[in-house]
């Protein structure tokens, strides 16, 4: 059994996609850009942090193909106007902390599942590509007193798949890499776990479906909370 479980936030423990979509459209609108993206669009944009998400939105507006958009932040960089991208990012970061929980909610059964892990003496933490402020706000609001540590992106912690935040959590916990597991819903989480030297458990109720995760060589993939708890405590 693992001694610690480190969870991604968006799409793994919290259903945040509608607030992310609304905040994206707001940031784009105030800067004069296309602002009619839907939940499915937002799920494709997010996973690698705000900068990549806004770049993908602007690239979509500019006519990039779906495949080209998906590679931004993974294998390619955004080639548009950097000043305009920065303006959109700033608008998002100014707006989102005050609007990050208007429609956000925990996935059904996730609080019970995490408390079940705690009863079995599994230590739990969160590593997110959200701005650190927003990650802490949401963890405190929806999981008060549950997580030992919550770490988002700040001026010292690089976004995933860099292992900075995950390794920081392990250091704070005093846990070895082979004693912890990372849980997430995207290919970025798989790479994060790999870069940190951890095993990864993927879930298919978030931003990426099972078919996508299988293509990303996720193993194991859990489809419900019971299976997730079993995978962590086996």
mmCIF file of C-alpha atoms in Angstrom:
data_model
loop_
_atom_site.group_PDB
_atom_site.id
_atom_site.type_symbol
_atom_site.label_atom_id
_atom_site.label_comp_id
_atom_site.label_asym_id
_atom_site.label_seq_id
_atom_site.Cartn_x
_atom_site.Cartn_y
_atom_site.Cartn_z
ATOM 1 C CA UNK A 1 0.000 0.000 0.000
ATOM 2 C CA UNK A 2 1.236 3.495 -0.822
ATOM 3 C CA UNK A 3 1.987 5.766 2.113
ATOM 4 C CA UNK A 4 0.966 8.910 0.221
ATOM 5 C CA UNK A 5 -1.405 9.814 -2.613
ATOM 6 C CA UNK A 6 -0.801 13.065 -4.497
ATOM 7 C CA UNK A 7 -3.839 14.263 -6.440
ATOM 8 C CA UNK A 8 -4.206 16.556 -9.406
ATOM 9 C CA UNK A 9 -7.081 18.996 -8.863
ATOM 10 C CA UNK A 10 -8.911 19.967 -12.086
ATOM 11 C CA UNK A 11 -10.749 17.005 -13.573
ATOM 12 C CA UNK A 12 -9.517 14.614 -10.879
ATOM 13 C CA UNK A 13 -11.039 15.708 -7.578
ATOM 14 C CA UNK A 14 -12.884 18.855 -8.670
ATOM 15 C CA UNK A 15 -15.237 19.407 -11.590
ATOM 16 C CA UNK A 16 -13.901 22.858 -12.479
ATOM 17 C CA UNK A 17 -14.374 22.892 -16.222
ATOM 18 C CA UNK A 18 -17.396 25.223 -16.425
ATOM 19 C CA UNK A 19 -15.729 27.934 -14.350
ATOM 20 C CA UNK A 20 -12.559 27.532 -16.389
ATOM 21 C CA UNK A 21 -14.581 27.856 -19.583
ATOM 22 C CA UNK A 22 -16.420 30.954 -18.366
ATOM 23 C CA UNK A 23 -13.223 32.624 -17.158
ATOM 24 C CA UNK A 24 -11.476 31.830 -20.449
ATOM 25 C CA UNK A 25 -14.294 33.393 -22.434
ATOM 26 C CA UNK A 26 -14.228 36.455 -20.170
ATOM 27 C CA UNK A 27 -10.471 36.936 -20.606
ATOM 28 C CA UNK A 28 -10.797 36.605 -24.362
ATOM 29 C CA UNK A 29 -13.841 38.895 -24.578
ATOM 30 C CA UNK A 30 -12.263 41.817 -22.718
ATOM 31 C CA UNK A 31 -9.301 41.598 -25.092
ATOM 32 C CA UNK A 32 -11.430 41.537 -28.226
ATOM 33 C CA UNK A 33 -11.143 37.864 -29.144
ATOM 34 C CA UNK A 34 -13.484 34.999 -29.897
ATOM 35 C CA UNK A 35 -15.280 34.192 -26.648
ATOM 36 C CA UNK A 36 -17.822 31.442 -27.367
ATOM 37 C CA UNK A 37 -15.862 28.348 -26.375
ATOM 38 C CA UNK A 38 -17.777 25.466 -24.792
ATOM 39 C CA UNK A 39 -16.914 22.947 -22.078
ATOM 40 C CA UNK A 40 -15.450 20.481 -24.563
ATOM 41 C CA UNK A 41 -13.167 23.195 -25.947
ATOM 42 C CA UNK A 42 -12.027 24.187 -22.459
ATOM 43 C CA UNK A 43 -11.248 20.576 -21.568
ATOM 44 C CA UNK A 44 -8.905 20.445 -24.573
ATOM 45 C CA UNK A 45 -7.273 23.750 -23.697
ATOM 46 C CA UNK A 46 -6.522 23.012 -20.042
ATOM 47 C CA UNK A 47 -4.170 20.539 -18.424
ATOM 48 C CA UNK A 48 -0.861 22.391 -18.806
ATOM 49 C CA UNK A 49 -1.646 25.605 -16.979
ATOM 50 C CA UNK A 50 -3.160 28.982 -17.834
ATOM 51 C CA UNK A 51 -0.525 30.149 -20.334
ATOM 52 C CA UNK A 52 -0.910 27.043 -22.481
ATOM 53 C CA UNK A 53 -4.717 27.148 -22.213
ATOM 54 C CA UNK A 54 -4.900 30.763 -23.387
ATOM 55 C CA UNK A 55 -2.406 30.060 -26.166
ATOM 56 C CA UNK A 56 -4.538 27.130 -27.345
ATOM 57 C CA UNK A 57 -7.659 29.305 -27.326
ATOM 58 C CA UNK A 58 -5.965 31.997 -29.404
ATOM 59 C CA UNK A 59 -4.533 29.375 -31.759
ATOM 60 C CA UNK A 60 -8.003 27.911 -32.274
ATOM 61 C CA UNK A 61 -9.314 31.372 -33.126
ATOM 62 C CA UNK A 62 -6.428 31.766 -35.582
ATOM 63 C CA UNK A 63 -7.431 28.592 -37.437
ATOM 64 C CA UNK A 64 -4.968 26.035 -36.111
ATOM 65 C CA UNK A 65 -6.093 22.420 -36.540
ATOM 66 C CA UNK A 66 -7.116 20.401 -33.479
ATOM 67 C CA UNK A 67 -3.883 18.412 -33.659
ATOM 68 C CA UNK A 68 -1.796 21.593 -33.871
ATOM 69 C CA UNK A 69 -3.637 23.090 -30.903
ATOM 70 C CA UNK A 70 -3.132 19.957 -28.803
ATOM 71 C CA UNK A 71 0.642 20.077 -29.359
ATOM 72 C CA UNK A 72 1.013 23.618 -27.992
ATOM 73 C CA UNK A 73 2.768 23.418 -24.662
ATOM 74 C CA UNK A 74 3.647 19.784 -25.263
ATOM 75 C CA UNK A 75 5.828 19.660 -28.362
ATOM 76 C CA UNK A 76 5.444 23.121 -29.872
ATOM 77 C CA UNK A 77 5.250 26.733 -28.720
ATOM 78 C CA UNK A 78 2.622 29.341 -29.517
ATOM 79 C CA UNK A 79 3.744 31.421 -32.494
ATOM 80 C CA UNK A 80 1.220 34.233 -32.217
ATOM 81 C CA UNK A 81 1.497 37.713 -30.735
ATOM 82 C CA UNK A 82 3.176 37.277 -27.345
ATOM 83 C CA UNK A 83 1.977 40.652 -26.076
ATOM 84 C CA UNK A 84 -1.612 39.735 -26.869
ATOM 85 C CA UNK A 85 -1.189 36.344 -25.219
ATOM 86 C CA UNK A 86 0.182 38.047 -22.108
ATOM 87 C CA UNK A 87 -2.799 40.414 -22.014
ATOM 88 C CA UNK A 88 -5.244 37.499 -22.140
ATOM 89 C CA UNK A 89 -3.335 35.590 -19.459
ATOM 90 C CA UNK A 90 -3.345 38.652 -17.199
ATOM 91 C CA UNK A 91 -7.086 39.085 -17.671
ATOM 92 C CA UNK A 92 -7.691 35.444 -16.787
ATOM 93 C CA UNK A 93 -5.474 35.592 -13.697
ATOM 94 C CA UNK A 94 -7.155 38.773 -12.471
ATOM 95 C CA UNK A 95 -10.655 37.334 -12.947
ATOM 96 C CA UNK A 96 -10.413 33.650 -12.057
ATOM 97 C CA UNK A 97 -9.569 33.743 -8.309
ATOM 98 C CA UNK A 98 -12.821 35.634 -7.627
ATOM 99 C CA UNK A 99 -14.871 33.408 -9.935
ATOM 100 C CA UNK A 100 -13.215 30.011 -9.528
ATOM 101 C CA UNK A 101 -16.014 28.371 -7.555
ATOM 102 C CA UNK A 102 -19.259 29.639 -9.051
ATOM 103 C CA UNK A 103 -20.081 26.312 -10.712
ATOM 104 C CA UNK A 104 -17.213 24.160 -9.432
ATOM 105 C CA UNK A 105 -17.995 21.116 -7.293
ATOM 106 C CA UNK A 106 -16.246 17.963 -6.099
ATOM 107 C CA UNK A 107 -16.826 14.859 -8.193
ATOM 108 C CA UNK A 108 -19.430 12.583 -6.642
ATOM 109 C CA UNK A 109 -17.909 10.301 -4.023
ATOM 110 C CA UNK A 110 -14.449 11.865 -4.062
ATOM 111 C CA UNK A 111 -14.571 13.292 -0.524
ATOM 112 C CA UNK A 112 -15.662 9.929 0.859
ATOM 113 C CA UNK A 113 -12.936 8.161 -1.122
ATOM 114 C CA UNK A 114 -10.202 10.473 0.146
ATOM 115 C CA UNK A 115 -11.419 10.163 3.732
ATOM 116 C CA UNK A 116 -11.387 6.382 3.278
ATOM 117 C CA UNK A 117 -7.711 6.645 2.301
ATOM 118 C CA UNK A 118 -6.987 8.774 5.356
ATOM 119 C CA UNK A 119 -8.663 6.202 7.609
ATOM 120 C CA UNK A 120 -6.266 3.669 6.113
ATOM 121 C CA UNK A 121 -3.393 6.007 7.025
ATOM 122 C CA UNK A 122 -2.635 7.114 3.469
ATOM 123 C CA UNK A 123 -1.408 10.710 3.528
ATOM 124 C CA UNK A 124 -2.996 12.944 0.886
ATOM 125 C CA UNK A 125 -1.913 16.113 -0.919
ATOM 126 C CA UNK A 126 -2.722 18.139 -4.044
ATOM 127 C CA UNK A 127 -0.438 19.284 -6.871
ATOM 128 C CA UNK A 128 -2.150 21.502 -9.431
ATOM 129 C CA UNK A 129 -1.304 23.565 -12.485
ATOM 130 C CA UNK A 130 -3.672 26.201 -11.146
ATOM 131 C CA UNK A 131 -2.361 29.456 -9.772
ATOM 132 C CA UNK A 132 -1.369 28.615 -6.193
ATOM 133 C CA UNK A 133 -3.861 31.115 -4.766
ATOM 134 C CA UNK A 134 -6.795 29.527 -6.595
ATOM 135 C CA UNK A 135 -5.695 25.979 -5.708
ATOM 136 C CA UNK A 136 -5.602 26.854 -1.999
ATOM 137 C CA UNK A 137 -8.968 28.654 -2.157
ATOM 138 C CA UNK A 138 -10.685 25.653 -3.721
ATOM 139 C CA UNK A 139 -9.018 23.074 -1.475
ATOM 140 C CA UNK A 140 -9.992 25.011 1.646
ATOM 141 C CA UNK A 141 -13.543 25.495 0.436
ATOM 142 C CA UNK A 142 -14.362 21.995 -0.743
ATOM 143 C CA UNK A 143 -11.913 19.832 1.219
ATOM 144 C CA UNK A 144 -11.412 21.684 4.520
ATOM 145 C CA UNK A 145 -8.797 20.015 6.676
ATOM 146 C CA UNK A 146 -8.489 17.004 4.366
ATOM 147 C CA UNK A 147 -5.249 17.567 2.452
ATOM 148 C CA UNK A 148 -1.923 17.784 4.247
ATOM 149 C CA UNK A 149 -0.422 20.032 1.557
ATOM 150 C CA UNK A 150 -1.728 21.916 -1.493
ATOM 151 C CA UNK A 151 0.676 23.251 -4.103
ATOM 152 C CA UNK A 152 -0.143 25.222 -7.234
ATOM 153 C CA UNK A 153 2.041 27.181 -9.644
ATOM 154 C CA UNK A 154 3.893 30.264 -8.372
ATOM 155 C CA UNK A 155 7.083 32.139 -9.155
ATOM 156 C CA UNK A 156 9.204 29.315 -7.726
ATOM 157 C CA UNK A 157 7.204 26.261 -8.809
ATOM 158 C CA UNK A 158 7.094 25.485 -12.515
ATOM 159 C CA UNK A 159 3.968 24.048 -14.082
ATOM 160 C CA UNK A 160 3.572 20.340 -14.623
ATOM 161 C CA UNK A 161 4.903 18.149 -16.185
ATOM 162 C CA UNK A 162 7.902 19.645 -14.387
ATOM 163 C CA UNK A 163 8.209 17.664 -11.152
ATOM 164 C CA UNK A 164 8.911 20.682 -8.915
ATOM 165 C CA UNK A 165 5.643 20.696 -6.966
ATOM 166 C CA UNK A 166 5.466 16.919 -6.612
ATOM 167 C CA UNK A 167 9.027 16.685 -5.333
ATOM 168 C CA UNK A 168 8.375 19.547 -2.931
ATOM 169 C CA UNK A 169 5.392 17.681 -1.475
ATOM 170 C CA UNK A 170 7.440 14.499 -1.063
ATOM 171 C CA UNK A 171 10.158 16.464 0.702
ATOM 172 C CA UNK A 172 7.668 18.118 3.059
ATOM 173 C CA UNK A 173 6.097 14.745 3.827
ATOM 174 C CA UNK A 174 9.407 12.963 4.232
ATOM 175 C CA UNK A 175 8.168 10.276 1.830
ATOM 176 C CA UNK A 176 10.321 8.342 -0.644
ATOM 177 C CA UNK A 177 9.289 8.266 -4.293
ATOM 178 C CA UNK A 178 8.465 4.561 -4.266
ATOM 179 C CA UNK A 179 6.116 5.105 -1.329
ATOM 180 C CA UNK A 180 3.861 7.601 -3.142
ATOM 181 C CA UNK A 181 1.546 7.558 -6.134
ATOM 182 C CA UNK A 182 0.282 10.384 -8.350
ATOM 183 C CA UNK A 183 -3.369 10.489 -9.464
ATOM 184 C CA UNK A 184 -4.540 12.562 -12.441
ATOM 185 C CA UNK A 185 -6.786 12.751 -15.481
ATOM 186 C CA UNK A 186 -4.520 13.875 -18.334
ATOM 187 C CA UNK A 187 -1.369 13.018 -20.238
ATOM 188 C CA UNK A 188 0.330 15.879 -18.369
ATOM 189 C CA UNK A 189 -0.251 14.028 -15.093
ATOM 190 C CA UNK A 190 1.265 10.846 -16.537
ATOM 191 C CA UNK A 191 4.361 12.809 -17.561
ATOM 192 C CA UNK A 192 4.486 14.590 -14.205
ATOM 193 C CA UNK A 193 4.532 11.301 -12.325
ATOM 194 C CA UNK A 194 7.205 9.931 -14.654
ATOM 195 C CA UNK A 195 9.382 13.030 -14.252
ATOM 196 C CA UNK A 196 9.063 12.813 -10.463
ATOM 197 C CA UNK A 197 9.826 9.094 -10.402
ATOM 198 C CA UNK A 198 6.354 8.091 -9.191
ATOM 199 C CA UNK A 199 3.793 5.590 -10.391
ATOM 200 C CA UNK A 200 0.652 7.143 -11.884
ATOM 201 C CA UNK A 201 -2.998 6.182 -11.568
ATOM 202 C CA UNK A 202 -5.234 7.795 -14.199
ATOM 203 C CA UNK A 203 -8.968 8.517 -13.902
ATOM 204 C CA UNK A 204 -11.311 8.795 -16.866
ATOM 205 C CA UNK A 205 -14.006 11.117 -15.499
ATOM 206 C CA UNK A 206 -12.049 14.329 -16.094
ATOM 207 C CA UNK A 207 -10.589 16.265 -19.019
ATOM 208 C CA UNK A 208 -9.510 13.177 -21.010
ATOM 209 C CA UNK A 209 -11.592 10.079 -21.773
ATOM 210 C CA UNK A 210 -10.488 6.454 -21.480
ATOM 211 C CA UNK A 211 -9.636 6.117 -25.181
ATOM 212 C CA UNK A 212 -7.313 9.119 -25.010
ATOM 213 C CA UNK A 213 -5.685 7.867 -21.806
ATOM 214 C CA UNK A 214 -5.136 4.419 -23.297
ATOM 215 C CA UNK A 215 -3.421 6.100 -26.234
ATOM 216 C CA UNK A 216 -1.205 7.915 -23.744
ATOM 217 C CA UNK A 217 -0.323 4.514 -22.225
ATOM 218 C CA UNK A 218 -2.035 5.183 -18.928
ATOM 219 C CA UNK A 219 -2.025 2.164 -16.632
ATOM 220 C CA UNK A 220 -4.017 1.651 -14.527
ATOM 221 C CA UNK A 221 -7.112 3.674 -15.452
ATOM 222 C CA UNK A 222 -9.909 3.947 -12.865
ATOM 223 C CA UNK A 223 -13.523 4.718 -13.717
ATOM 224 C CA UNK A 224 -14.969 5.040 -10.202
ATOM 225 C CA UNK A 225 -13.933 5.918 -6.681
ATOM 226 C CA UNK A 226 -14.013 2.358 -5.390
ATOM 227 C CA UNK A 227 -11.534 1.274 -8.037
ATOM 228 C CA UNK A 228 -9.331 4.280 -7.263
ATOM 229 C CA UNK A 229 -9.158 3.530 -3.539
ATOM 230 C CA UNK A 230 -8.402 -0.113 -4.310
ATOM 231 C CA UNK A 231 -5.585 0.845 -6.692
ATOM 232 C CA UNK A 232 -3.975 3.029 -4.019
ATOM 233 C CA UNK A 233 -4.359 0.603 -1.117
ATOM 234 C CA UNK A 234 -3.775 -2.753 -2.835
#
